[in-house]
Amino acid sequence: MPLTIADHTFSSRLFTGTGKYANHQQMIASILSSGSEMTTLSLRRMDLKSGTDNILKPLQKLGVKLLPNTSGARDAKEAIYAAQLAQEALETNWVKVEIHPDPRYLMPDPIETLKAVEELVRLGFVVMPYIHADPVLCKRLEEVGAQCVMPLGAPIGSNQGLASKPFLDIIIEQSNVPVIVDAGIGAPSHAAAALEAGADAVLVNTAMAVASHPETMGKAFKLAVEAGRMAYESGAGQVQHTAQASSPFTEFLKELS
Amino acid sequence: MPLTIADHTFSSRLFTGTGKYANHQQMIASILSSGSEMTTLSLRRMDLKSGTDNILKPLQKLGVKLLPNTSGARDAKEAIYAAQLAQEALETNWVKVEIHPDPRYLMPDPIETLKAVEELVRLGFVVMPYIHADPVLCKRLEEVGAQCVMPLGAPIGSNQGLASKPFLDIIIEQSNVPVIVDAGIGAPSHAAAALEAGADAVLVNTAMAVASHPETMGKAFKLAVEAGRMAYESGAGQVQHTAQASSPFTEFLKELS
Amino acid sequence: MPLTIADHTFSSRLFTGTGKYANHQQMIASILSSGSEMTTLSLRRMDLKSGTDNILKPLQKLGVKLLPNTSGARDAKEAIYAAQLAQEALETNWVKVEIHPDPRYLMPDPIETLKAVEELVRLGFVVMPYIHADPVLCKRLEEVGAQCVMPLGAPIGSNQGLASKPFLDIIIEQSNVPVIVDAGIGAPSHAAAALEAGADAVLVNTAMAVASHPETMGKAFKLAVEAGRMAYESGAGQVQHTAQASSPFTEFLKELS
Amino acid sequence: MPLTIADHTFSSRLFTGTGKYANHQQMIASILSSGSEMTTLSLRRMDLKSGTDNILKPLQKLGVKLLPNTSGARDAKEAIYAAQLAQEALETNWVKVEIHPDPRYLMPDPIETLKAVEELVRLGFVVMPYIHADPVLCKRLEEVGAQCVMPLGAPIGSNQGLASKPFLDIIIEQSNVPVIVDAGIGAPSHAAAALEAGADAVLVNTAMAVASHPETMGKAFKLAVEAGRMAYESGAGQVQHTAQASSPFTEFLKELS
């Protein structure tokens, strides 16, 4: 069963970002090798005036959906304004809401995020909020019309993986919209673990962008996400606390005699 | 760079087992979908007398190398005897040494394993010992001629993953022979994590065999192992403890004005 | 340096709860042996009408401050009402705000909690909010006048310990009010770890109440909390990744000769 | 029930070491504040010739048993020689066997350790071997007469805590001699966790010696070890995966009306 957000169906469950790459060529090559069908970008990286951005065109041509984000916004008002600018510039009503008043850890603001999502939904946006792995907040965002929730796995850029796992499990169990794990995914194994746990997708940026070979790392994430989803669909075994005894060798010796 | 053990080169870094499957068809289908090029089997599962075992033929025909193991052996003497029987029956001088006096947790015996490996090497075997994640024992096994070391990730059948990670890291750093993580790998994400950490391969059995859909799970492990190796070769980024501040939205607003 | 909340100074950094005990005697004995100077209780456990509650009197007589909580409240309105009832019944303006719309996991609601705290502060309460380990929410609660923040360590009653550790670290670093880790503390070692990390206190209930010997467990938590605080004040060493080589024995042999 | 090793009963379950302290005064003060009744020291720190060592006398006078260790020994022969020298110098037949051929990680050698223990027991020593957390090796050491086993929690000096937990659990379950967790204990919470899991004692050195205030840290470890043991004896509750629903506030409102 593929992943559907709003009216859009994705065959890849790996979303990507455009930040922190050494250069545009590397960014484009990595995203393509990852098989990602949607990549997020902050307003800063768009040439809003000329409309002839050499970043965006190659990606769009190759069928990668652009998802503007409101990174840098410190409150709902700034985020809504950013979404509207992006809508005009990129001709999309999709937006990833990121509101983080503190520039050090870039942790999302639950109050302003809910406010922004509610208003953006009212304005007709397809809204994908980046938030803390807070099960109640996720339900509330779903109730006001968020098309998915994007709880963090760990502090952004930390590469620590699924630090918020016990809370993600609750979110996944309760959610009626897709759950996309965002932030903290530092290795393909983390991405696979998120999918194995039932997350619908992951968003990866730093781990690909800062790898020594981003293009190969993009491919690694592609495979890991597919592996994690397959494992989820195959019904993984449970953790056990004693070995299952297999017949001892002596039995074999008896059989032989 | 492919994985080489003794004179044999493997393009897959996933080794498998033949135990615990519901039936032979499922076992064969899973191993094939996993892309594994070597699978281990205990003597009990071989028809040593007739030589017309319907388990082994299909696998061998399809190019999967059979690796007899000494599972059930309680000391070096039993293991050596088992290896010799297997050599005759399967016409192979490869053997995975497993010696576990305790039937409950099937934990390997370091003393008897070293003894068996030393003797089997002297007898011309290609020896792959299953052992605790003990860095000094690994060096000693290497010194007496083991062709690889197979430290456990977690108690066998526990599906707990890389519980022994801090010790595996030391083993990987110090080893001059391939390091194959065996036991405990309960999900594709665990396998990917082992490869990301620099392990040369993993051996997976229970997690595939007890999945609701073993064939799909085999494919999932195949992809995860490839992903983990690619990530290792791509040079993954380091864990960081603060977010890398990106330019705030206000800067963007300034740029616009 | 002792812990001060509002105008009250505590020499114990262990707060307790009154729920889930087998009987009143056990509850009282455990709280006393724990050295806790404040215990929280839900309205349900108070005899609001008679005022002659045999639970409360023994505790108050022995100098344990009672902290009413709003457990069971599903929104800010219910929490405020509960706080006011408690104020009248217990003659205290202290309140622990707990708002959890979902009865299954009892996860706190960030939006309604902020709303309730703001209003209760305005009404003159000393407000201690139980919340998710969300760094931005903690700052906002501090800004509206919460006297401390009570982020959860793990899902309530789960005994899983400091699952939210990476986020608690950020909260502790940023907070100007005491940080009290609440929920998830399942063993004295968890409590010690919270204090070692710089938390100002912990609140423990389930782990004491469901122990086979709650009174001894109370004492265990008392010691663990003291140990954790002492370790914090002693400046613990850092995690290292290689052993510090000590002089080899051969050197000693040389010295001898 | 106190801890007994050979014919000696200890009321403290915290053993200590004498290395890495800034000076003797600090070392002595820390050990005393920790309540430890036995401390280990390597031959290098003893004045074997004069017999008037100013390190040893104060400790012995204060009732702290000295446990010579064979740190630096690279094989059984060196360890046995070191034990015999120590026996003469310190007039004790107790010895902690440490054999680590690799000076970088100081990981113990299972083969040489077993050999040394067997011979030292034969020679009448009370032998306490420092080893990997290897359940089978522990059984073998017990069988040849080790008076206890001292499995490592994590690589020595790493302060990483109970990295070997799944294996320690098996060792504790199976052992007929005391299990003393050695190496890796980096904080009082780690020590408490070891005792909670059923370890009979811990040995702590680095974490105390490198603290900014070793004497306070010694006290912290004392309390943590007591807390962990009490918790073990109190029967800690189990990890649960959903909250235990308490009656909702609405019920209370009904009760009131």
PDB file of C-alpha atoms in Angstrom, chain C:
ATOM      1  CA  MET C   1      22.249  24.469  47.800  1.00  0.00           C
ATOM      2  CA  PRO C   2      18.745  23.310  48.710  1.00  0.00           C
ATOM      3  CA  LEU C   3      15.792  23.260  46.320  1.00  0.00           C
ATOM      4  CA  THR C   4      13.408  26.194  46.534  1.00  0.00           C
ATOM      5  CA  ILE C   5      10.005  26.358  44.860  1.00  0.00           C
ATOM      6  CA  ALA C   6       8.089  29.583  45.344  1.00  0.00           C
ATOM      7  CA  ASP C   7       8.787  30.456  48.990  1.00  0.00           C
ATOM      8  CA  HIS C   8       9.260  26.877  50.135  1.00  0.00           C
ATOM      9  CA  THR C   9      12.640  25.238  50.660  1.00  0.00           C
ATOM     10  CA  PHE C  10      12.957  21.471  50.437  1.00  0.00           C
ATOM     11  CA  SER C  11      15.865  19.521  51.806  1.00  0.00           C
ATOM     12  CA  SER C  12      14.685  16.387  49.994  1.00  0.00           C
ATOM     13  CA  ARG C  13      14.724  16.328  46.203  1.00  0.00           C
ATOM     14  CA  LEU C  14      12.322  13.416  46.068  1.00  0.00           C
ATOM     15  CA  PHE C  15       8.635  14.131  45.627  1.00  0.00           C
ATOM     16  CA  THR C  16       6.138  11.321  45.901  1.00  0.00           C
ATOM     17  CA  GLY C  17       2.585  10.356  45.048  1.00  0.00           C
ATOM     18  CA  THR C  18      -0.195   8.686  46.988  1.00  0.00           C
ATOM     19  CA  GLY C  19      -1.744   6.437  44.341  1.00  0.00           C
ATOM     20  CA  LYS C  20      -1.644   2.675  43.763  1.00  0.00           C
ATOM     21  CA  TYR C  21      -0.622   1.655  47.277  1.00  0.00           C
ATOM     22  CA  ALA C  22      -2.210  -1.447  48.730  1.00  0.00           C
ATOM     23  CA  ASN C  23      -3.421   0.509  51.750  1.00  0.00           C
ATOM     24  CA  HIS C  24      -3.006   3.761  53.656  1.00  0.00           C
ATOM     25  CA  GLN C  25      -0.579   2.422  56.202  1.00  0.00           C
ATOM     26  CA  GLN C  26       1.805   1.275  53.516  1.00  0.00           C
ATOM     27  CA  MET C  27       1.494   4.559  51.673  1.00  0.00           C
ATOM     28  CA  ILE C  28       2.294   6.595  54.744  1.00  0.00           C
ATOM     29  CA  ALA C  29       5.173   4.367  55.815  1.00  0.00           C
ATOM     30  CA  SER C  30       6.717   4.513  52.338  1.00  0.00           C
ATOM     31  CA  ILE C  31       6.484   8.264  52.030  1.00  0.00           C
ATOM     32  CA  LEU C  32       8.014   8.718  55.459  1.00  0.00           C
ATOM     33  CA  SER C  33      10.866   6.317  54.797  1.00  0.00           C
ATOM     34  CA  SER C  34      11.560   8.091  51.517  1.00  0.00           C
ATOM     35  CA  GLY C  35      12.183  11.379  53.328  1.00  0.00           C
ATOM     36  CA  SER C  36       9.922  13.091  50.818  1.00  0.00           C
ATOM     37  CA  GLU C  37       8.691  16.493  51.983  1.00  0.00           C
ATOM     38  CA  MET C  38       5.884  16.839  49.454  1.00  0.00           C
ATOM     39  CA  THR C  39       3.451  14.303  48.094  1.00  0.00           C
ATOM     40  CA  THR C  40       0.852  14.741  45.440  1.00  0.00           C
ATOM     41  CA  LEU C  41      -2.687  13.467  45.609  1.00  0.00           C
ATOM     42  CA  SER C  42      -5.633  13.599  43.288  1.00  0.00           C
ATOM     43  CA  LEU C  43      -8.947  15.036  44.340  1.00  0.00           C
ATOM     44  CA  ARG C  44     -10.493  11.600  44.352  1.00  0.00           C
ATOM     45  CA  ARG C  45      -8.399  10.619  47.324  1.00  0.00           C
ATOM     46  CA  MET C  46      -9.475  13.529  49.477  1.00  0.00           C
ATOM     47  CA  ASP C  47     -12.482  13.660  51.653  1.00  0.00           C
ATOM     48  CA  LEU C  48     -13.482  17.127  50.613  1.00  0.00           C
ATOM     49  CA  LYS C  49     -16.651  17.339  52.591  1.00  0.00           C
ATOM     50  CA  SER C  50     -15.823  16.026  56.012  1.00  0.00           C
ATOM     51  CA  GLY C  51     -12.347  17.486  56.224  1.00  0.00           C
ATOM     52  CA  THR C  52     -11.391  14.696  58.566  1.00  0.00           C
ATOM     53  CA  ASP C  53      -9.553  12.585  56.110  1.00  0.00           C
ATOM     54  CA  ASN C  54      -7.502   9.914  57.730  1.00  0.00           C
ATOM     55  CA  ILE C  55      -5.096   9.924  54.786  1.00  0.00           C
ATOM     56  CA  LEU C  56      -4.139  13.525  54.994  1.00  0.00           C
ATOM     57  CA  LYS C  57      -3.823  14.158  58.666  1.00  0.00           C
ATOM     58  CA  PRO C  58      -0.981  11.733  59.402  1.00  0.00           C
ATOM     59  CA  LEU C  59       1.037  13.059  56.498  1.00  0.00           C
ATOM     60  CA  GLN C  60       0.533  16.709  57.357  1.00  0.00           C
ATOM     61  CA  LYS C  61       1.281  16.104  61.000  1.00  0.00           C
ATOM     62  CA  LEU C  62       4.583  14.576  59.988  1.00  0.00           C
ATOM     63  CA  GLY C  63       5.492  17.643  57.978  1.00  0.00           C
ATOM     64  CA  VAL C  64       4.818  16.345  54.491  1.00  0.00           C
ATOM     65  CA  LYS C  65       3.381  19.070  52.293  1.00  0.00           C
ATOM     66  CA  LEU C  66       0.313  18.017  50.297  1.00  0.00           C
ATOM     67  CA  LEU C  67       0.298  18.914  46.631  1.00  0.00           C
ATOM     68  CA  PRO C  68      -3.117  18.471  45.049  1.00  0.00           C
ATOM     69  CA  ASN C  69      -3.049  17.475  41.391  1.00  0.00           C
ATOM     70  CA  THR C  70      -5.647  17.769  38.706  1.00  0.00           C
ATOM     71  CA  SER C  71      -5.305  14.217  37.469  1.00  0.00           C
ATOM     72  CA  GLY C  72      -8.280  13.241  35.360  1.00  0.00           C
ATOM     73  CA  ALA C  73      -8.821  16.739  33.993  1.00  0.00           C
ATOM     74  CA  ARG C  74      -9.280  16.696  30.250  1.00  0.00           C
ATOM     75  CA  ASP C  75      -8.895  20.405  29.579  1.00  0.00           C
ATOM     76  CA  ALA C  76      -7.853  23.692  31.165  1.00  0.00           C
ATOM     77  CA  LYS C  77     -11.314  24.418  32.461  1.00  0.00           C
ATOM     78  CA  GLU C  78     -11.566  21.157  34.386  1.00  0.00           C
ATOM     79  CA  ALA C  79      -8.045  21.611  35.725  1.00  0.00           C
ATOM     80  CA  ILE C  80      -8.750  25.101  36.984  1.00  0.00           C
ATOM     81  CA  TYR C  81     -11.956  23.969  38.640  1.00  0.00           C
ATOM     82  CA  ALA C  82     -10.118  21.086  40.286  1.00  0.00           C
ATOM     83  CA  ALA C  83      -7.392  23.431  41.519  1.00  0.00           C
ATOM     84  CA  GLN C  84      -9.968  25.722  43.090  1.00  0.00           C
ATOM     85  CA  LEU C  85     -11.767  22.880  44.829  1.00  0.00           C
ATOM     86  CA  ALA C  86      -8.470  21.629  46.157  1.00  0.00           C
ATOM     87  CA  GLN C  87      -7.478  25.076  47.343  1.00  0.00           C
ATOM     88  CA  GLU C  88     -10.602  25.274  49.421  1.00  0.00           C
ATOM     89  CA  ALA C  89     -10.399  21.742  50.759  1.00  0.00           C
ATOM     90  CA  LEU C  90      -6.713  21.664  51.553  1.00  0.00           C
ATOM     91  CA  GLU C  91      -6.091  25.328  52.186  1.00  0.00           C
ATOM     92  CA  THR C  92      -3.181  25.432  49.802  1.00  0.00           C
ATOM     93  CA  ASN C  93      -2.568  27.522  46.715  1.00  0.00           C
ATOM     94  CA  TRP C  94      -0.138  24.940  45.321  1.00  0.00           C
ATOM     95  CA  VAL C  95      -1.272  22.744  42.495  1.00  0.00           C
ATOM     96  CA  LYS C  96       0.231  20.206  40.139  1.00  0.00           C
ATOM     97  CA  VAL C  97      -1.457  20.606  36.785  1.00  0.00           C
ATOM     98  CA  GLU C  98      -2.095  17.348  34.935  1.00  0.00           C
ATOM     99  CA  ILE C  99      -4.276  17.487  31.846  1.00  0.00           C
ATOM    100  CA  HIS C 100      -4.557  14.339  29.785  1.00  0.00           C
ATOM    101  CA  PRO C 101      -7.443  13.912  27.371  1.00  0.00           C
ATOM    102  CA  ASP C 102      -6.465  10.315  26.565  1.00  0.00           C
ATOM    103  CA  PRO C 103      -7.106   7.825  29.382  1.00  0.00           C
ATOM    104  CA  ARG C 104      -4.897   5.123  27.866  1.00  0.00           C
ATOM    105  CA  TYR C 105      -1.426   6.646  28.051  1.00  0.00           C
ATOM    106  CA  LEU C 106      -2.254   9.677  30.226  1.00  0.00           C
ATOM    107  CA  MET C 107       0.010  11.837  28.068  1.00  0.00           C
ATOM    108  CA  PRO C 108      -0.191  15.537  28.940  1.00  0.00           C
ATOM    109  CA  ASP C 109      -1.841  18.091  26.666  1.00  0.00           C
ATOM    110  CA  PRO C 110       0.572  20.943  25.890  1.00  0.00           C
ATOM    111  CA  ILE C 111      -2.021  23.444  24.720  1.00  0.00           C
ATOM    112  CA  GLU C 112      -4.510  23.093  27.561  1.00  0.00           C
ATOM    113  CA  THR C 113      -1.712  22.871  30.109  1.00  0.00           C
ATOM    114  CA  LEU C 114      -0.237  26.204  29.038  1.00  0.00           C
ATOM    115  CA  LYS C 115      -3.696  27.755  29.130  1.00  0.00           C
ATOM    116  CA  ALA C 116      -4.413  26.412  32.619  1.00  0.00           C
ATOM    117  CA  VAL C 117      -1.036  27.437  33.985  1.00  0.00           C
ATOM    118  CA  GLU C 118      -1.417  30.965  32.708  1.00  0.00           C
ATOM    119  CA  GLU C 119      -4.828  31.336  34.327  1.00  0.00           C
ATOM    120  CA  LEU C 120      -3.864  29.641  37.593  1.00  0.00           C
ATOM    121  CA  VAL C 121      -0.812  31.872  37.962  1.00  0.00           C
ATOM    122  CA  ARG C 122      -3.081  34.850  37.436  1.00  0.00           C
ATOM    123  CA  LEU C 123      -5.335  33.491  40.197  1.00  0.00           C
ATOM    124  CA  GLY C 124      -2.388  33.349  42.590  1.00  0.00           C
ATOM    125  CA  PHE C 125      -1.568  29.671  42.517  1.00  0.00           C
ATOM    126  CA  VAL C 126       1.883  28.164  42.783  1.00  0.00           C
ATOM    127  CA  VAL C 127       1.710  26.048  39.647  1.00  0.00           C
ATOM    128  CA  MET C 128       3.706  22.907  38.894  1.00  0.00           C
ATOM    129  CA  PRO C 129       2.839  21.578  35.430  1.00  0.00           C
ATOM    130  CA  TYR C 130       3.315  17.944  34.340  1.00  0.00           C
ATOM    131  CA  ILE C 131       4.257  18.028  30.673  1.00  0.00           C
ATOM    132  CA  HIS C 132       6.000  16.340  27.810  1.00  0.00           C
ATOM    133  CA  ALA C 133       9.796  16.763  27.717  1.00  0.00           C
ATOM    134  CA  ASP C 134       9.395  19.583  25.233  1.00  0.00           C
ATOM    135  CA  PRO C 135      12.054  22.286  25.615  1.00  0.00           C
ATOM    136  CA  VAL C 136      10.042  25.073  23.972  1.00  0.00           C
ATOM    137  CA  LEU C 137       6.929  24.304  25.982  1.00  0.00           C
ATOM    138  CA  CYS C 138       9.021  24.416  29.143  1.00  0.00           C
ATOM    139  CA  LYS C 139      10.291  27.891  28.282  1.00  0.00           C
ATOM    140  CA  ARG C 140       6.764  29.083  27.603  1.00  0.00           C
ATOM    141  CA  LEU C 141       5.476  27.720  30.900  1.00  0.00           C
ATOM    142  CA  GLU C 142       8.325  29.440  32.664  1.00  0.00           C
ATOM    143  CA  GLU C 143       7.442  32.693  30.880  1.00  0.00           C
ATOM    144  CA  VAL C 144       3.819  32.597  32.021  1.00  0.00           C
ATOM    145  CA  GLY C 145       4.890  32.043  35.607  1.00  0.00           C
ATOM    146  CA  ALA C 146       5.069  28.311  36.303  1.00  0.00           C
ATOM    147  CA  GLN C 147       7.142  27.829  39.465  1.00  0.00           C
ATOM    148  CA  CYS C 148       8.814  24.767  38.006  1.00  0.00           C
ATOM    149  CA  VAL C 149       8.444  22.384  35.080  1.00  0.00           C
ATOM    150  CA  MET C 150       7.739  18.679  35.417  1.00  0.00           C
ATOM    151  CA  PRO C 151       8.735  16.992  32.153  1.00  0.00           C
ATOM    152  CA  LEU C 152       8.128  13.281  31.850  1.00  0.00           C
ATOM    153  CA  GLY C 153      10.977  10.797  31.706  1.00  0.00           C
ATOM    154  CA  ALA C 154       8.909   8.129  29.965  1.00  0.00           C
ATOM    155  CA  PRO C 155       5.232   7.257  29.511  1.00  0.00           C
ATOM    156  CA  ILE C 156       3.554   7.367  32.928  1.00  0.00           C
ATOM    157  CA  GLY C 157       3.599   4.122  34.869  1.00  0.00           C
ATOM    158  CA  SER C 158       5.979   2.564  32.334  1.00  0.00           C
ATOM    159  CA  ASN C 159       8.980   2.363  34.660  1.00  0.00           C
ATOM    160  CA  GLN C 160      11.183   2.853  31.593  1.00  0.00           C
ATOM    161  CA  GLY C 161      13.387   5.538  33.118  1.00  0.00           C
ATOM    162  CA  LEU C 162      14.830   8.495  31.243  1.00  0.00           C
ATOM    163  CA  ALA C 163      13.585   7.711  27.751  1.00  0.00           C
ATOM    164  CA  SER C 164      13.418  11.448  27.069  1.00  0.00           C
ATOM    165  CA  LYS C 165      17.028  12.075  28.155  1.00  0.00           C
ATOM    166  CA  PRO C 166      18.272  14.054  25.124  1.00  0.00           C
ATOM    167  CA  PHE C 167      15.370  16.459  25.554  1.00  0.00           C
ATOM    168  CA  LEU C 168      15.668  16.641  29.345  1.00  0.00           C
ATOM    169  CA  ASP C 169      19.287  17.692  28.864  1.00  0.00           C
ATOM    170  CA  ILE C 170      18.193  20.659  26.764  1.00  0.00           C
ATOM    171  CA  ILE C 171      15.434  21.567  29.217  1.00  0.00           C
ATOM    172  CA  ILE C 172      17.854  21.459  32.150  1.00  0.00           C
ATOM    173  CA  GLU C 173      20.371  23.594  30.278  1.00  0.00           C
ATOM    174  CA  GLN C 174      17.789  26.246  29.398  1.00  0.00           C
ATOM    175  CA  SER C 175      15.498  26.407  32.411  1.00  0.00           C
ATOM    176  CA  ASN C 176      15.410  29.212  34.952  1.00  0.00           C
ATOM    177  CA  VAL C 177      12.951  27.361  37.176  1.00  0.00           C
ATOM    178  CA  PRO C 178      13.456  23.976  38.845  1.00  0.00           C
ATOM    179  CA  VAL C 179      13.159  20.951  36.565  1.00  0.00           C
ATOM    180  CA  ILE C 180      11.429  17.994  38.208  1.00  0.00           C
ATOM    181  CA  VAL C 181      11.404  14.751  36.267  1.00  0.00           C
ATOM    182  CA  ASP C 182       8.000  13.145  36.580  1.00  0.00           C
ATOM    183  CA  ALA C 183       6.696   9.841  35.219  1.00  0.00           C
ATOM    184  CA  GLY C 184       8.682   6.863  34.045  1.00  0.00           C
ATOM    185  CA  ILE C 185      11.082   6.714  37.009  1.00  0.00           C
ATOM    186  CA  GLY C 186      10.926   2.984  37.627  1.00  0.00           C
ATOM    187  CA  ALA C 187      13.964   2.335  39.786  1.00  0.00           C
ATOM    188  CA  PRO C 188      16.308   4.183  42.127  1.00  0.00           C
ATOM    189  CA  SER C 189      18.971   4.087  39.404  1.00  0.00           C
ATOM    190  CA  HIS C 190      16.659   6.101  37.140  1.00  0.00           C
ATOM    191  CA  ALA C 191      16.163   8.682  39.861  1.00  0.00           C
ATOM    192  CA  ALA C 192      19.908   8.895  40.458  1.00  0.00           C
ATOM    193  CA  ALA C 193      20.500   9.322  36.721  1.00  0.00           C
ATOM    194  CA  ALA C 194      18.034  12.220  36.567  1.00  0.00           C
ATOM    195  CA  LEU C 195      19.770  14.038  39.403  1.00  0.00           C
ATOM    196  CA  GLU C 196      23.210  13.294  37.947  1.00  0.00           C
ATOM    197  CA  ALA C 197      22.063  14.933  34.718  1.00  0.00           C
ATOM    198  CA  GLY C 198      21.194  18.075  36.643  1.00  0.00           C
ATOM    199  CA  ALA C 199      17.476  17.697  37.256  1.00  0.00           C
ATOM    200  CA  ASP C 200      16.489  19.513  40.444  1.00  0.00           C
ATOM    201  CA  ALA C 201      14.222  16.752  41.713  1.00  0.00           C
ATOM    202  CA  VAL C 202      12.140  13.748  40.704  1.00  0.00           C
ATOM    203  CA  LEU C 203       8.607  12.676  41.429  1.00  0.00           C
ATOM    204  CA  VAL C 204       8.131   8.961  42.051  1.00  0.00           C
ATOM    205  CA  ASN C 205       4.906   7.095  42.675  1.00  0.00           C
ATOM    206  CA  THR C 206       4.291   3.822  40.855  1.00  0.00           C
ATOM    207  CA  ALA C 207       7.764   2.383  41.441  1.00  0.00           C
ATOM    208  CA  MET C 208       7.375   2.777  45.181  1.00  0.00           C
ATOM    209  CA  ALA C 209       3.725   1.806  45.411  1.00  0.00           C
ATOM    210  CA  VAL C 210       3.933  -1.434  43.452  1.00  0.00           C
ATOM    211  CA  ALA C 211       7.155  -2.737  45.004  1.00  0.00           C
ATOM    212  CA  SER C 212       6.843  -5.851  47.135  1.00  0.00           C
ATOM    213  CA  HIS C 213       8.208  -3.844  50.053  1.00  0.00           C
ATOM    214  CA  PRO C 214       7.228  -0.223  49.461  1.00  0.00           C
ATOM    215  CA  GLU C 215       8.762   1.047  52.675  1.00  0.00           C
ATOM    216  CA  THR C 216      12.206  -0.317  51.812  1.00  0.00           C
ATOM    217  CA  MET C 217      11.798   0.945  48.272  1.00  0.00           C
ATOM    218  CA  GLY C 218      11.027   4.399  49.653  1.00  0.00           C
ATOM    219  CA  LYS C 219      14.319   4.324  51.504  1.00  0.00           C
ATOM    220  CA  ALA C 220      16.094   3.131  48.363  1.00  0.00           C
ATOM    221  CA  PHE C 221      14.770   6.108  46.414  1.00  0.00           C
ATOM    222  CA  LYS C 222      15.794   8.469  49.213  1.00  0.00           C
ATOM    223  CA  LEU C 223      19.390   7.253  49.014  1.00  0.00           C
ATOM    224  CA  ALA C 224      19.471   7.185  45.222  1.00  0.00           C
ATOM    225  CA  VAL C 225      18.283  10.772  44.950  1.00  0.00           C
ATOM    226  CA  GLU C 226      20.896  11.896  47.447  1.00  0.00           C
ATOM    227  CA  ALA C 227      23.529   9.921  45.552  1.00  0.00           C
ATOM    228  CA  GLY C 228      22.551  11.459  42.223  1.00  0.00           C
ATOM    229  CA  ARG C 229      22.642  14.979  43.591  1.00  0.00           C
ATOM    230  CA  MET C 230      26.008  14.426  45.242  1.00  0.00           C
ATOM    231  CA  ALA C 231      27.405  13.055  42.002  1.00  0.00           C
ATOM    232  CA  TYR C 232      26.117  16.111  40.149  1.00  0.00           C
ATOM    233  CA  GLU C 233      27.792  18.361  42.659  1.00  0.00           C
ATOM    234  CA  SER C 234      31.008  16.327  42.554  1.00  0.00           C
ATOM    235  CA  GLY C 235      31.440  16.794  38.827  1.00  0.00           C
ATOM    236  CA  ALA C 236      31.283  13.343  37.248  1.00  0.00           C
ATOM    237  CA  GLY C 237      33.964  12.241  34.771  1.00  0.00           C
ATOM    238  CA  GLN C 238      33.335  12.069  31.058  1.00  0.00           C
ATOM    239  CA  VAL C 239      32.644   9.018  28.924  1.00  0.00           C
ATOM    240  CA  GLN C 240      35.850   7.948  27.197  1.00  0.00           C
ATOM    241  CA  HIS C 241      36.410   5.674  24.278  1.00  0.00           C
ATOM    242  CA  THR C 242      39.755   4.080  25.031  1.00  0.00           C
ATOM    243  CA  ALA C 243      41.184   2.806  28.276  1.00  0.00           C
ATOM    244  CA  GLN C 244      43.800   4.928  29.955  1.00  0.00           C
ATOM    245  CA  ALA C 245      46.826   2.721  29.670  1.00  0.00           C
ATOM    246  CA  SER C 246      48.410   1.993  33.002  1.00  0.00           C
ATOM    247  CA  SER C 247      52.029   1.023  33.189  1.00  0.00           C
ATOM    248  CA  PRO C 248      52.485  -2.593  32.163  1.00  0.00           C
ATOM    249  CA  PHE C 249      53.619  -5.225  34.559  1.00  0.00           C
ATOM    250  CA  THR C 250      56.883  -5.558  32.672  1.00  0.00           C
ATOM    251  CA  GLU C 251      57.801  -2.082  33.848  1.00  0.00           C
ATOM    252  CA  PHE C 252      57.255  -3.213  37.365  1.00  0.00           C
ATOM    253  CA  LEU C 253      59.478  -6.207  36.779  1.00  0.00           C
ATOM    254  CA  LYS C 254      62.151  -3.851  35.493  1.00  0.00           C
ATOM    255  CA  GLU C 255      61.764  -1.681  38.573  1.00  0.00           C
ATOM    256  CA  LEU C 256      62.284  -4.705  40.757  1.00  0.00           C
ATOM    257  CA  SER C 257      65.486  -5.836  39.075  1.00  0.00           C
TER     258      SER C 257
END
